[in-house]
Amino acid sequence: MREVERGADVRYTTADRLAGDLRGADALLVWDFRSSALEAAWPAADALRWTHVASAGVDAVLFPALRDSDVVLTNSRGVFEGPVAEYVLGLVLAFAKDLAGTMAAQRERRWWYREAERVDGATAVIVGTGPIGRAVARTLRAVGMRVEGVGRGGRGHDPDFGVVHGLDALTRRLGHADYVVVAAPLTARTTGLVDAAALAAMKPSARLINVGRGALVVTADLVAALRAGIIAGAALDVFDTEPLPAGSPLWSMPNVLVSPHMAGDVVGHLPMLAALFVDNYGRWRRGLPLRNVVDKYLGYVPVPAAATRD
């Protein structure tokens, strides 16, 4: 950040001091992507022209006043795609090979022989066809899995998914999946997308993996489906309340893997986030096009159709 400090008056702030520090500020870096402090402080943003968020998702800052303003919003696309895809593959393998059962048996010094599942030939339906969903698709295809996407619009002959179906086809496609991977941005249209009806459409042997946002899945419906055996299991890296409350039944369910919103966080990711912001700051100061400009009405960075064919 020294490059920024040499050319700007940098104010390092906190949620309770944000309103005062926003006055007269031209640019804002939101490092804590979970923070909702900006909405309360927004009336003080009298000179703001650009806001950058140190995450892929921007739902925490897309309140109406910012969305309807002239402030440019950018995100940190390009940092998390590969790590999240690797994490999803790890979760698929953990389920298929029952690594949790093996570790539990080891702790008990119990020799528990059983047969494992293949991932080669299994089918994954990936909900969300942006850069993270695409990286997941490529990674799962590399181990022999069949993949298809569900996104905002349907299309055939996609280089990563093969076929992409529209969101209106979600429940019809879920019955084909051994794994359902949720990697969509959180928008008005996707909030609560995986509900009781969607879960009921899945195979009893299927597993749900959520690496998008917690509110994409209706938690109460998921708990009920897991208890009733409607689906076989779930791996959840994101939750509608974070940290996940100690009283949540998800902690103790034997067919659930819980991780603390870490799927994309690898050694060295923080310097990468900082470097992306510094690069964008240099572009902003020179009047060049910014990287990762979010369409504030869509809620994510649009990918030109030609880019999906690269």
XYZ file of C-alpha atoms in Angstrom:
310
model
C 0.000 0.000 0.000
C 3.037 2.290 0.083
C 2.430 3.170 -3.577
C -0.976 4.551 -2.591
C 0.361 6.351 0.478
C 2.936 8.203 -1.616
C 0.256 9.840 -3.741
C -2.776 10.142 -1.471
C -3.967 11.064 1.988
C -4.750 7.552 3.243
C -7.101 7.211 6.200
C -7.126 3.800 7.902
C -10.488 3.628 9.588
C -12.909 1.425 11.490
C -16.657 0.922 11.315
C -17.356 3.400 14.111
C -15.119 6.086 12.582
C -16.092 5.528 8.948
C -18.562 8.393 8.647
C -16.010 10.947 9.781
C -13.246 9.548 7.587
C -15.490 9.337 4.513
C -15.994 13.095 4.358
C -13.965 14.456 1.483
C -12.680 11.007 0.468
C -12.487 10.256 -3.261
C -11.941 6.496 -3.053
C -12.749 3.759 -0.546
C -11.251 0.306 -0.046
C -13.633 -2.006 1.816
C -11.244 -4.586 3.266
C -13.817 -6.303 5.511
C -16.265 -7.539 2.883
C -18.756 -8.661 5.545
C -19.096 -5.167 7.038
C -22.368 -3.305 6.615
C -20.931 -0.076 8.051
C -20.853 1.743 4.720
C -24.613 2.008 4.409
C -24.935 3.807 7.758
C -22.013 6.103 6.913
C -23.166 6.800 3.350
C -24.592 10.306 3.977
C -21.023 11.424 4.763
C -19.716 10.230 1.373
C -19.793 13.703 -0.142
C -16.892 13.274 -2.606
C -16.720 9.509 -3.181
C -16.159 8.410 -6.769
C -14.881 4.834 -6.474
C -15.318 1.935 -4.031
C -13.291 -1.257 -4.211
C -14.227 -4.401 -2.247
C -11.603 -6.972 -1.233
C -13.812 -9.921 -2.177
C -15.575 -11.426 -5.150
C -19.060 -10.839 -3.709
C -20.259 -7.274 -3.244
C -23.676 -7.919 -1.687
C -22.725 -6.270 1.621
C -22.237 -2.862 -0.044
C -24.948 -2.976 -2.707
C -27.512 -1.007 -0.738
C -29.852 1.198 -2.816
C -28.068 4.505 -2.268
C -24.724 3.215 -3.540
C -26.331 1.219 -6.339
C -28.190 4.266 -7.622
C -25.216 6.621 -7.260
C -22.477 7.495 -9.768
C -19.854 5.801 -7.574
C -17.958 3.124 -9.507
C -17.800 -0.237 -7.733
C -15.052 -2.813 -8.334
C -14.346 -6.202 -6.799
C -11.443 -8.629 -6.436
C -12.237 -11.065 -9.206
C -9.162 -13.057 -10.196
C -7.902 -13.878 -6.691
C -10.283 -16.579 -5.506
C -11.306 -18.673 -8.514
C -8.549 -21.297 -8.445
C -8.490 -21.767 -4.669
C -12.281 -22.140 -4.472
C -12.244 -24.699 -7.287
C -9.564 -26.712 -5.476
C -11.596 -26.544 -2.281
C -14.713 -27.816 -4.038
C -12.756 -30.720 -5.496
C -11.473 -31.503 -2.014
C -15.032 -31.581 -0.670
C -16.203 -33.851 -3.494
C -13.361 -36.254 -2.743
C -14.050 -36.070 0.995
C -17.620 -37.197 0.386
C -16.828 -39.815 -2.258
C -14.031 -41.400 -0.218
C -15.737 -40.852 3.167
C -12.689 -39.192 4.667
C -14.694 -38.113 7.710
C -15.575 -41.734 8.427
C -11.980 -42.839 7.976
C -10.705 -40.190 10.393
C -13.373 -41.069 12.956
C -12.485 -44.765 12.722
C -8.800 -43.927 13.113
C -9.497 -41.967 16.300
C -11.343 -45.050 17.619
C -8.566 -47.437 16.449
C -11.262 -49.293 14.516
C -10.427 -51.197 11.293
C -13.467 -50.278 9.185
C -13.303 -51.649 5.665
C -15.848 -50.451 3.091
C -16.002 -49.512 -0.561
C -15.683 -45.889 -1.709
C -17.402 -44.027 -4.541
C -15.881 -42.969 -7.855
C -15.849 -39.322 -8.855
C -14.948 -40.180 -12.452
C -18.296 -40.214 -14.264
C -20.239 -38.471 -11.507
C -22.334 -35.430 -12.451
C -22.081 -31.959 -10.940
C -24.625 -29.207 -11.505
C -22.916 -25.890 -10.835
C -25.247 -23.036 -9.915
C -23.474 -19.844 -10.937
C -21.572 -19.579 -14.202
C -19.250 -16.672 -13.425
C -15.468 -16.979 -13.019
C -15.660 -19.077 -9.828
C -18.253 -21.441 -11.275
C -16.155 -21.782 -14.431
C -13.023 -22.612 -12.464
C -14.985 -25.238 -10.534
C -16.297 -26.716 -13.786
C -12.817 -26.975 -15.303
C -11.383 -28.560 -12.158
C -14.143 -31.154 -11.807
C -13.968 -32.031 -15.490
C -10.235 -32.666 -15.053
C -11.005 -35.639 -12.770
C -13.574 -37.068 -15.160
C -16.769 -35.559 -13.797
C -19.612 -34.472 -16.046
C -20.620 -30.872 -15.429
C -23.402 -28.547 -16.473
C -24.168 -25.006 -15.432
C -27.228 -23.138 -14.247
C -26.971 -19.388 -14.698
C -28.820 -16.221 -15.538
C -29.328 -17.261 -19.162
C -29.242 -20.599 -20.980
C -26.901 -21.433 -23.845
C -25.369 -24.449 -25.545
C -21.806 -25.313 -26.515
C -20.206 -23.588 -23.535
C -16.456 -24.333 -23.348
C -16.464 -24.969 -19.589
C -19.943 -26.309 -18.846
C -20.968 -27.842 -22.120
C -24.525 -26.670 -21.570
C -25.773 -23.807 -19.409
C -29.417 -23.777 -18.335
C -31.342 -20.746 -17.138
C -32.329 -20.344 -13.500
C -35.912 -21.235 -14.385
C -34.678 -24.762 -15.200
C -32.928 -25.256 -11.845
C -35.285 -27.781 -10.264
C -35.472 -29.800 -13.503
C -31.683 -30.120 -13.660
C -31.065 -30.941 -10.012
C -32.330 -34.493 -10.375
C -29.371 -35.267 -12.661
C -26.746 -34.256 -10.112
C -24.594 -36.302 -7.775
C -23.194 -32.986 -6.514
C -24.837 -29.564 -6.587
C -22.276 -26.788 -6.255
C -23.667 -23.350 -5.396
C -21.294 -20.583 -6.534
C -23.675 -17.825 -7.620
C -23.539 -14.184 -6.510
C -26.127 -13.125 -3.956
C -28.742 -10.967 -5.656
C -32.455 -10.369 -5.272
C -33.066 -13.168 -7.759
C -30.769 -15.735 -6.149
C -31.593 -15.164 -2.469
C -33.201 -18.356 -1.147
C -32.652 -20.100 -4.484
C -32.002 -23.487 -2.891
C -35.181 -24.031 -0.900
C -37.329 -27.021 0.049
C -38.546 -27.475 -3.535
C -35.016 -27.429 -4.945
C -33.758 -29.856 -2.305
C -36.680 -32.201 -2.962
C -35.708 -32.261 -6.636
C -32.239 -33.638 -5.811
C -31.392 -37.340 -5.678
C -31.373 -38.935 -2.192
C -27.724 -39.803 -2.806
C -26.734 -36.255 -3.833
C -24.639 -33.784 -1.847
C -24.936 -30.000 -1.745
C -21.810 -27.802 -1.667
C -22.211 -24.068 -1.022
C -19.216 -21.802 -1.646
C -21.243 -18.759 -2.744
C -23.172 -16.957 -0.022
C -25.132 -18.413 2.875
C -28.401 -16.738 1.946
C -28.481 -18.583 -1.388
C -29.683 -21.585 0.627
C -32.674 -21.591 2.980
C -30.992 -22.989 6.083
C -34.131 -24.318 7.786
C -35.127 -26.155 4.602
C -31.642 -27.657 4.310
C -31.625 -28.879 7.910
C -35.036 -30.460 7.410
C -33.922 -32.136 4.172
C -30.792 -33.547 5.794
C -32.720 -34.881 8.775
C -35.311 -36.509 6.521
C -32.741 -38.097 4.223
C -33.965 -36.123 1.226
C -30.303 -35.534 0.319
C -27.243 -37.431 1.500
C -25.122 -34.573 2.776
C -23.924 -31.001 2.552
C -20.628 -29.127 2.697
C -21.082 -25.502 3.686
C -18.393 -22.841 3.646
C -20.828 -19.906 3.914
C -23.821 -19.215 6.131
C -26.577 -16.647 6.421
C -25.199 -15.805 9.895
C -21.400 -15.777 10.293
C -19.794 -17.008 12.427
C -22.202 -19.940 12.481
C -23.943 -19.813 15.889
C -22.846 -22.477 18.363
C -26.449 -23.640 18.678
C -26.877 -24.402 14.980
C -27.765 -28.055 14.329
C -25.418 -28.001 11.342
C -22.414 -28.320 13.660
C -23.352 -31.787 14.877
C -25.009 -33.375 11.845
C -22.933 -36.392 10.759
C -23.547 -35.787 7.050
C -22.467 -32.112 7.088
C -19.033 -30.553 6.625
C -18.740 -27.028 8.067
C -15.892 -24.653 7.245
C -15.522 -20.975 8.261
C -15.820 -19.090 4.938
C -12.309 -20.043 3.901
C -12.698 -21.790 0.536
C -10.862 -19.046 -1.352
C -8.371 -18.047 1.323
C -4.932 -19.516 0.675
C -1.452 -18.587 1.839
C -0.589 -15.305 0.132
C -4.107 -14.238 -0.775
C -4.020 -11.063 1.323
C -1.027 -9.580 -0.545
C -2.778 -10.522 -3.782
C -5.883 -8.591 -2.713
C -3.748 -5.586 -1.812
C -1.839 -5.758 -5.096
C -5.078 -5.821 -7.087
C -6.297 -2.698 -5.311
C -2.953 -0.925 -5.815
C -3.047 -1.748 -9.522
C -6.587 -0.422 -9.809
C -5.636 2.681 -7.844
C -2.880 3.393 -10.354
C -5.353 3.011 -13.188
C -7.830 5.296 -11.438
C -5.230 8.022 -10.897
C -4.183 7.846 -14.557
C -7.745 7.867 -15.868
C -7.468 4.339 -17.292
C -10.305 1.772 -17.316
C -10.596 -0.006 -13.983
C -10.424 -3.755 -13.618
C -13.465 -5.678 -12.360
C -16.135 -2.995 -12.656
C -19.346 -4.343 -11.136
C -22.689 -3.876 -12.818
C -24.458 -2.573 -9.731
C -27.884 -3.698 -10.959
C -26.747 -7.224 -11.810
C -24.609 -7.460 -8.675
C -21.451 -8.821 -10.305
C -18.855 -8.155 -13.004
C -20.364 -9.021 -16.388
C -18.250 -11.300 -18.551
C -18.454 -10.536 -22.282
C -19.769 -13.452 -24.292
C -16.488 -13.685 -26.207
C -14.569 -14.148 -22.958
C -16.368 -17.434 -22.245
C -14.834 -18.891 -25.407
C -11.219 -18.185 -24.486
